[in-house]
XYZ file of C-alpha atoms in Angstrom:
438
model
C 40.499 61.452 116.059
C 42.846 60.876 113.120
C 46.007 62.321 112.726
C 47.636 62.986 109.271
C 51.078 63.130 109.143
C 52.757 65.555 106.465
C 55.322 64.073 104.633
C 57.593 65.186 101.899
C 55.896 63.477 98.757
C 57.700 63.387 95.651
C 57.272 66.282 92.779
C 56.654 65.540 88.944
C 59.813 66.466 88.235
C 61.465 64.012 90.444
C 58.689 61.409 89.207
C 59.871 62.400 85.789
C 63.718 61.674 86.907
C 62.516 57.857 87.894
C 60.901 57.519 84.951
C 64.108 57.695 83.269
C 65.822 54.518 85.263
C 62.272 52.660 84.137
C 63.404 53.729 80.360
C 66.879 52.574 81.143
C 65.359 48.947 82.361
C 63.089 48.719 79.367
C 65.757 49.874 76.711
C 68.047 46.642 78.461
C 65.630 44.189 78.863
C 63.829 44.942 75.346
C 67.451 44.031 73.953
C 67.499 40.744 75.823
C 64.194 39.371 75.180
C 63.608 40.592 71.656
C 66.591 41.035 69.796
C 68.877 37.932 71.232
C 65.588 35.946 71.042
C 64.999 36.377 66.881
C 68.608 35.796 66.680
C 68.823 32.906 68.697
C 65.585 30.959 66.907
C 66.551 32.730 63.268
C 70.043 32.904 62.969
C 71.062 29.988 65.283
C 68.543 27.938 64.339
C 67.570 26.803 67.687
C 64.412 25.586 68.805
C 62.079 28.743 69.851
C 61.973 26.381 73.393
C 65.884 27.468 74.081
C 65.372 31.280 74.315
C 61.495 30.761 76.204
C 63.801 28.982 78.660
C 65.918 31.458 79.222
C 63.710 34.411 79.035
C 60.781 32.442 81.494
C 64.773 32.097 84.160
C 64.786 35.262 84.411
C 60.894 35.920 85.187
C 61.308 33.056 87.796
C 64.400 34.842 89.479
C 61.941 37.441 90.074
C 59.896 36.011 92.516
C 62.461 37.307 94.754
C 60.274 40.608 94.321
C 58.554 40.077 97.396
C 61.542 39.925 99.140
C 63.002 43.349 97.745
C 59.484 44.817 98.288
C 59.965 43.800 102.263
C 63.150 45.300 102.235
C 62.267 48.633 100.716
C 59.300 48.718 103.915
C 61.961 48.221 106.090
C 65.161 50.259 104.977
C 65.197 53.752 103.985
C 68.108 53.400 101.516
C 65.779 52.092 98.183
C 68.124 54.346 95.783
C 71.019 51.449 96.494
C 69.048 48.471 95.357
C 67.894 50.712 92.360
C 71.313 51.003 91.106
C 72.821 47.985 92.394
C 69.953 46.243 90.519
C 70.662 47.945 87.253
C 74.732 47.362 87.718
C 73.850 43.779 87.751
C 71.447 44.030 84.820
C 74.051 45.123 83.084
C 76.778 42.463 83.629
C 74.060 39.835 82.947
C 73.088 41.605 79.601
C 77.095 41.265 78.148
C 77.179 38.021 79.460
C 73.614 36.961 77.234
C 75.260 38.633 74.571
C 78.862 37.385 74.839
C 76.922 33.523 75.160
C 75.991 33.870 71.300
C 79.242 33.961 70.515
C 80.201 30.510 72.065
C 76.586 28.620 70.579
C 78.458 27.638 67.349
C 81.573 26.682 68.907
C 80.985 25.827 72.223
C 77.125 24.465 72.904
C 77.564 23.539 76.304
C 79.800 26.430 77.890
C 77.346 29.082 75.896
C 74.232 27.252 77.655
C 76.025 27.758 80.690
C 77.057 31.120 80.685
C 73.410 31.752 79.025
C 71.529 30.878 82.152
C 74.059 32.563 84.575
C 73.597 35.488 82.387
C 69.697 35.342 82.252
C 70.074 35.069 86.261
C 71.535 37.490 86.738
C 68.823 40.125 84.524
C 66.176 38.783 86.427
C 67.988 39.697 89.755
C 68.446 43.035 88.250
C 65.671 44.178 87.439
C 63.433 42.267 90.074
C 65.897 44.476 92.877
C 65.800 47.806 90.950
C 62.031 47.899 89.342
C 60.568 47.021 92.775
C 62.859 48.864 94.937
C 61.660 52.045 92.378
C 58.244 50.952 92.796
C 58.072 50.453 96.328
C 59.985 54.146 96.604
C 57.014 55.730 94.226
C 54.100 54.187 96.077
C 55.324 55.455 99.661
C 56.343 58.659 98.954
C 53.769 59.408 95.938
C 50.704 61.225 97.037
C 47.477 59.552 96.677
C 45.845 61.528 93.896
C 49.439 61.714 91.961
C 49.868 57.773 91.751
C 47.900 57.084 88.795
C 49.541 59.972 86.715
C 52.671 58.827 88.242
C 52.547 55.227 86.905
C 51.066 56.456 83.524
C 54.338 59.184 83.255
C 56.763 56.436 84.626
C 55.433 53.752 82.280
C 55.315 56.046 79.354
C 58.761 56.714 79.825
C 59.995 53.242 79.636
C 57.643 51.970 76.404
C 60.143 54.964 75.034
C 62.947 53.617 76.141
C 61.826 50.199 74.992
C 60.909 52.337 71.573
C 63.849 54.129 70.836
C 66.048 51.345 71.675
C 64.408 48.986 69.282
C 64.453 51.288 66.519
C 67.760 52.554 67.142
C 69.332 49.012 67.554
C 67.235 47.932 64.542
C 68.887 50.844 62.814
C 72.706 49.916 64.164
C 72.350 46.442 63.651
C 72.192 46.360 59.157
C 74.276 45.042 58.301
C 74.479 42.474 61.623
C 76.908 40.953 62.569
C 78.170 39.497 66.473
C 80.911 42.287 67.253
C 78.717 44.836 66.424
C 75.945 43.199 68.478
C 78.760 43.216 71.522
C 79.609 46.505 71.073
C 76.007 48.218 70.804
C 74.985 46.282 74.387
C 78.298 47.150 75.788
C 77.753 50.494 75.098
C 73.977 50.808 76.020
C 74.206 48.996 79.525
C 77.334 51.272 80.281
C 74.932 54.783 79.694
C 71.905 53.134 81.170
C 73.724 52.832 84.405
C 75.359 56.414 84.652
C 71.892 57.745 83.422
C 70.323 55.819 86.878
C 72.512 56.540 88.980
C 72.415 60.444 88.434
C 68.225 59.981 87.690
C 68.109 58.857 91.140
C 70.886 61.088 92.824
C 69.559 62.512 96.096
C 66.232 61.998 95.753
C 65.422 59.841 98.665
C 67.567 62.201 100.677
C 64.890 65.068 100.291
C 62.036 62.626 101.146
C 61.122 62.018 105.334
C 62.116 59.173 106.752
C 59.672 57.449 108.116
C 60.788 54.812 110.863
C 59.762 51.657 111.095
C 57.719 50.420 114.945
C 59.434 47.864 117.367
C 57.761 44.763 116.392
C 57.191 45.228 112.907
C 59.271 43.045 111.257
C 58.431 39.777 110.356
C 59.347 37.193 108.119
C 58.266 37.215 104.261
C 55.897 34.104 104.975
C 54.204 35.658 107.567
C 54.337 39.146 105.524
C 52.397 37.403 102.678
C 50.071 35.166 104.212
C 48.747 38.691 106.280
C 48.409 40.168 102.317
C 46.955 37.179 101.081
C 44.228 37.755 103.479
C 43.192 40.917 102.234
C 40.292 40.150 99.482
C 41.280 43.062 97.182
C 44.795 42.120 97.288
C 44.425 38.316 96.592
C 41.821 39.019 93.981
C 43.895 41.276 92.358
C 47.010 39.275 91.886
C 44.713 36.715 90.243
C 43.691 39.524 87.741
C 47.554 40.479 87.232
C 48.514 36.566 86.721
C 46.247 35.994 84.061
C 46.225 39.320 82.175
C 49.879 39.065 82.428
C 50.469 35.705 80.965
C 47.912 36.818 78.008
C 50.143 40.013 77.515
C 53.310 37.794 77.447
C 52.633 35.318 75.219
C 53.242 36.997 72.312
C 56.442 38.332 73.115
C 58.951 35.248 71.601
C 57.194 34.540 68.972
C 55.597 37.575 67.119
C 59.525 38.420 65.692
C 60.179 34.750 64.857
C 56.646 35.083 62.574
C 57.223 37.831 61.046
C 60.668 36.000 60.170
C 59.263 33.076 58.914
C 55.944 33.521 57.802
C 56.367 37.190 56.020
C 60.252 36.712 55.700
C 61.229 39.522 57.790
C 65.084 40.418 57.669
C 66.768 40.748 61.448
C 66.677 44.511 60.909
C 63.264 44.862 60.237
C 61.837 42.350 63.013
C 63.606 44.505 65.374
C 61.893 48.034 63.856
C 58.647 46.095 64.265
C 58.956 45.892 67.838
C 60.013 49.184 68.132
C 56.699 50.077 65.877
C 54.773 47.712 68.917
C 55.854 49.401 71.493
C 55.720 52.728 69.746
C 52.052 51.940 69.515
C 52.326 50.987 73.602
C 53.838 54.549 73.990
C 50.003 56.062 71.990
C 47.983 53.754 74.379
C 49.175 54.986 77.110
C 49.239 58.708 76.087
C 45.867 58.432 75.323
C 44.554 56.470 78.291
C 46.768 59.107 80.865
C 45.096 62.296 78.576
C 41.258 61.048 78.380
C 41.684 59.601 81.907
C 43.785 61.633 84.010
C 43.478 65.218 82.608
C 40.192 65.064 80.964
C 38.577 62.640 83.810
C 36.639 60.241 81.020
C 36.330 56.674 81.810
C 37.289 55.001 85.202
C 40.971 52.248 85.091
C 38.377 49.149 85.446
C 36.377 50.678 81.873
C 39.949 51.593 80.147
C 41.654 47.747 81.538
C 38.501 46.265 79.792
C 38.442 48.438 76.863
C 42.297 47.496 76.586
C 42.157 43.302 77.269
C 38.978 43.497 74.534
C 41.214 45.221 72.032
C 44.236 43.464 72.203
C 41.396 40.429 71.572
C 40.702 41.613 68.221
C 44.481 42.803 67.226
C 45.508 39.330 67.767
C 43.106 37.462 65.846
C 43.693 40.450 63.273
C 47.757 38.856 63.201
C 46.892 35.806 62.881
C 44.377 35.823 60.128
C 46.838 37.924 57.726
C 49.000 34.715 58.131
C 46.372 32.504 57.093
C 45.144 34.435 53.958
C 48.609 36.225 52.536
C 46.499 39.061 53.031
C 48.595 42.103 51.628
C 47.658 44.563 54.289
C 50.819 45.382 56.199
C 51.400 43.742 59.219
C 53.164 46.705 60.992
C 49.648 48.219 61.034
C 47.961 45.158 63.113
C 51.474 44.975 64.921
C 50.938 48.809 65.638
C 47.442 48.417 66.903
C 48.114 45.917 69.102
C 50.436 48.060 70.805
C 48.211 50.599 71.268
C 45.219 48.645 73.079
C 48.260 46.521 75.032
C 49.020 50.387 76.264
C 45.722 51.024 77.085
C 45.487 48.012 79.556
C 48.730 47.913 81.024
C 49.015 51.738 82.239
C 45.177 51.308 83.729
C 46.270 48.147 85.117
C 49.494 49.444 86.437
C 47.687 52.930 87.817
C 45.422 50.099 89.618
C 48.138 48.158 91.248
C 49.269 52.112 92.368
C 46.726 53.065 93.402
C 45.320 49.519 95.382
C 49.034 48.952 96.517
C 48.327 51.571 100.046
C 44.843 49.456 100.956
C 44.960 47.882 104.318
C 45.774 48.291 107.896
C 49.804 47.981 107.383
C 52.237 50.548 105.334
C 53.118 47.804 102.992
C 53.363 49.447 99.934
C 56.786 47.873 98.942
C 55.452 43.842 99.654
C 52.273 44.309 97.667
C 53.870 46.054 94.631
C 56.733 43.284 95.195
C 53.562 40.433 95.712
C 52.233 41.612 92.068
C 55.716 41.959 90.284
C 56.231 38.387 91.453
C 52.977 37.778 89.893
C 53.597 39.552 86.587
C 56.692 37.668 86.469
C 55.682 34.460 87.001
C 53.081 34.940 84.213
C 55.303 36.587 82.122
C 57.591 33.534 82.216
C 54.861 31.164 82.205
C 53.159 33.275 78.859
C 56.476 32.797 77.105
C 57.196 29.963 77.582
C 54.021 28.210 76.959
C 54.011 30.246 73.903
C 57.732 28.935 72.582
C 56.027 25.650 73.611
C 52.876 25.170 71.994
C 54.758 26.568 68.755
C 57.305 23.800 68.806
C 54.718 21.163 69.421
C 52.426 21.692 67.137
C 55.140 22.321 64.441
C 56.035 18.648 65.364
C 52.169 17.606 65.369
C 52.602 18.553 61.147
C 51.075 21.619 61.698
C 52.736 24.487 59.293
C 54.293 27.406 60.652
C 51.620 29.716 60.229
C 48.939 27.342 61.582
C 51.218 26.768 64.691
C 51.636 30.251 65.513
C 47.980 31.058 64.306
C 46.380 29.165 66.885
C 48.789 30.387 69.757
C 48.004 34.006 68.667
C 44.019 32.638 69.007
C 44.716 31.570 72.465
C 46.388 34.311 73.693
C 43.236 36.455 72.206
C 40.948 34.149 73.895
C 42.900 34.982 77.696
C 42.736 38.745 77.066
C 39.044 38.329 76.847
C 38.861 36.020 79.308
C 40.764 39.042 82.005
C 38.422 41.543 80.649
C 35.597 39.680 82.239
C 37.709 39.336 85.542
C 38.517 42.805 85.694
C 34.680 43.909 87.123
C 34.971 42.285 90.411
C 38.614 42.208 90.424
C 39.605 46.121 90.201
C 37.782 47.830 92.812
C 38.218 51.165 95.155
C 37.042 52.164 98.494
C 34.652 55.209 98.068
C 36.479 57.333 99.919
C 39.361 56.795 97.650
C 41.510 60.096 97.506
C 39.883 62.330 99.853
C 42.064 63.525 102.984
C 44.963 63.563 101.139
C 47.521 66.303 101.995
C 49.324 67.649 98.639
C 52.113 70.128 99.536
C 51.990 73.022 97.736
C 48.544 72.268 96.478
């Protein structure tokens, strides 16, 4: 006979109050791998390989993930690592900031400091976005995790939003102390904004202790997961969707820079106008999915990788023909169907994260952030890549990034395919689930 334990679970308000440290991560990093990126490859001059070095570091720090996932199975004190986390984001944000400073006059020491800094944000965020994770997947009921990763996720595309427009906004006329100033002042409010966001929380929640026995080393932790068919399968989905939805993220600024002679101001806006069309995706998918029941996450993940498809080939054929329709709108759109696949995806990796015979909620989510992040690194950096080499091959600057944009479409289409056998749900998915207060 089973037993089911009743647990505290958490509310939507204190869902809504995590949401707000995943805006503060996205408005940081967004700043980081956007903004410093354009300016690095634009106003620098540097090869778009520099900045896909650094950005791909701090993905690669992150397959500590795992490890912080363990932890959070293990500890009851994930509110710590979720502010530490976003303490050190912070230091290593000033630091990637303060390194631009030091590229004209001192090459080597700002390389230096550049890849401590970089090191740093990817030990950041990899403690305090799984540590948040892992928290939301124990304690969020069953039938609440999909809404909760859709409310979570919209929150931080508005971060990301906001902080792109508003930066773009702060930034005309740029200049480097203003640059300083604005991160300075945005990592300082992210971190209060956390650290009351998070404020007792985890205090109201039961602790559930862990068995004599039960811990084992990571190796051992992840072999067990790797085991598990819907878990293996599904990090394969997550690398290669991942790496698709990545690719574009150095070099879509740097071609609206060159090829349509956007001014620092107004490549900034445009991300804000991408993720601003994230924000729609995912409003829509977490409406016509969650409240009005239409479609299933495996339907809306295809529908979103197929999209994104055509939005990309979209970019890179108003390159090719000087076509005069504005590129904000394809921008825009590709947002929108990025949106629609990531918060399906994401209310997947929720929802799959509680499967098997262990509570290991905090290694799998921490097993598939290390695999976002390696293919988030890898995305970028083979996108930086291919652009620099086939600029060398002869190839003109719109040709070069015109055929990475083709490749990248050619991967989303390739993880819509993967997504049938890949995303899949036991059939007794959500019943016997005990909703307090429901």
């Amino acid at each position: 006979m089973s037993t089911y334990i009743h647990q505290n679970t958490l509310g939507w308000f204190s869902i809504f109050r995590l949401g707000l440290v995943q805006a503060c991560l996205g408005a940081v990093v967004v700043i980081m791998t956007s903004t410093l990126n354009r300016l690095m490859v634009v106003e620098l001059s540097m090869a778009a390989t520099v900045p896909g070095f650094l950005v791909g570091l701090h993905y690669a720090v992150q397959l500590s993930r795992p490890k912080w996932g363990l932890i959070s199975d293990l500890e009851n004190n994930r509110t710590k690592w979720i502010n530490l986390g976003m303490l050190i984001l912070g230091v290593g944000a000033n630091l990637a900031t303060l390194s631009l400073v030091l590229f004209n006059s001192n090459p080597f020491l700002a390389i230096l400091l550049s890849i401590f800094a970089y090191t740093l944000i990817g030990l950041g965020v990899g403690a305090s976005g799984t540590s948040l994770l892992a928290l939301m997947a124990k304690h969020t009921s069953e039938r609440r995790r999909p809404a909760a990763a859709m409310i979570t996720w919209l929150m931080m595309i508005f971060g990301i939003a906001m902080t792109a427009g508003v930066v773009g906004a702060l930034l005309d006329p740029y200049s480097f102390g203003l640059l300083l100033r604005i991160v300075a002042g945005l990592t300082v409010l992210t971190l209060i904004v956390s650290i009351v966001s998070t404020w007792k929380i985890e205090n109201s929640l039961d602790k559930i202790e862990q068995k004599d026995g039960e811990k084992v080393p990571l190796l051992e932790e992840l072999k067990s997961l790797w085991e598990h068919s819907k878990t293996r399968n599904f990090t394969i989905f997550v690398f290669l969707s991942m790496t698709a939805y990545f690719m574009q993220e150095l070099i879509l600024e740097p071609y609206a820079g060159i090829v349509f002679q956007y001014t620092p101001s107004e490549t900034t806006s445009l991300s804000g106008m991408q993720n601003g069309g994230v924000f729609i995706g995912m409003l829509t998918v977490g409406i016509l999915a969650t409240a009005l029941k239409l479609g299933t996450l495996k339907s809306w993940v295809q529908a979103g990788c197929f999209g994104s498809c055509f939005m990309l080939i979209s970019i890179m054929l108003l390159g090719q023909f000087n076509s005069s329709f504005p590129l904000e709108f394809a921008v825009i759109g590709l947002g929108f169907f990025n949106g629609m696949f990531a918060v399906a995806a994401i209310g997947s990796m929720m929802s799959l994260a509680g499967s098997g015979s262990k509570s290991r909620e905090g290694t799998r989510m921490g097993l598939w952030g290390a695999a976002q992040a390696i293919a988030a690194g890898f995305g970028g950096l083979l996108g930086t890549i291919l652009v620099d080499l086939l600029q060398v091959a002869n190839l003109s600057p719109v040709n070069a990034y015109g055929m990475v944009f083709s490749l990248e479409a050619g991967l989303f289409a390739l993880a819509a395919l993967l997504a049938s056998t890949s995303i899949t749900f036991n059939k007794n998915y959500g019943k016997n689930i005990a909703i307090p207060g429901e």
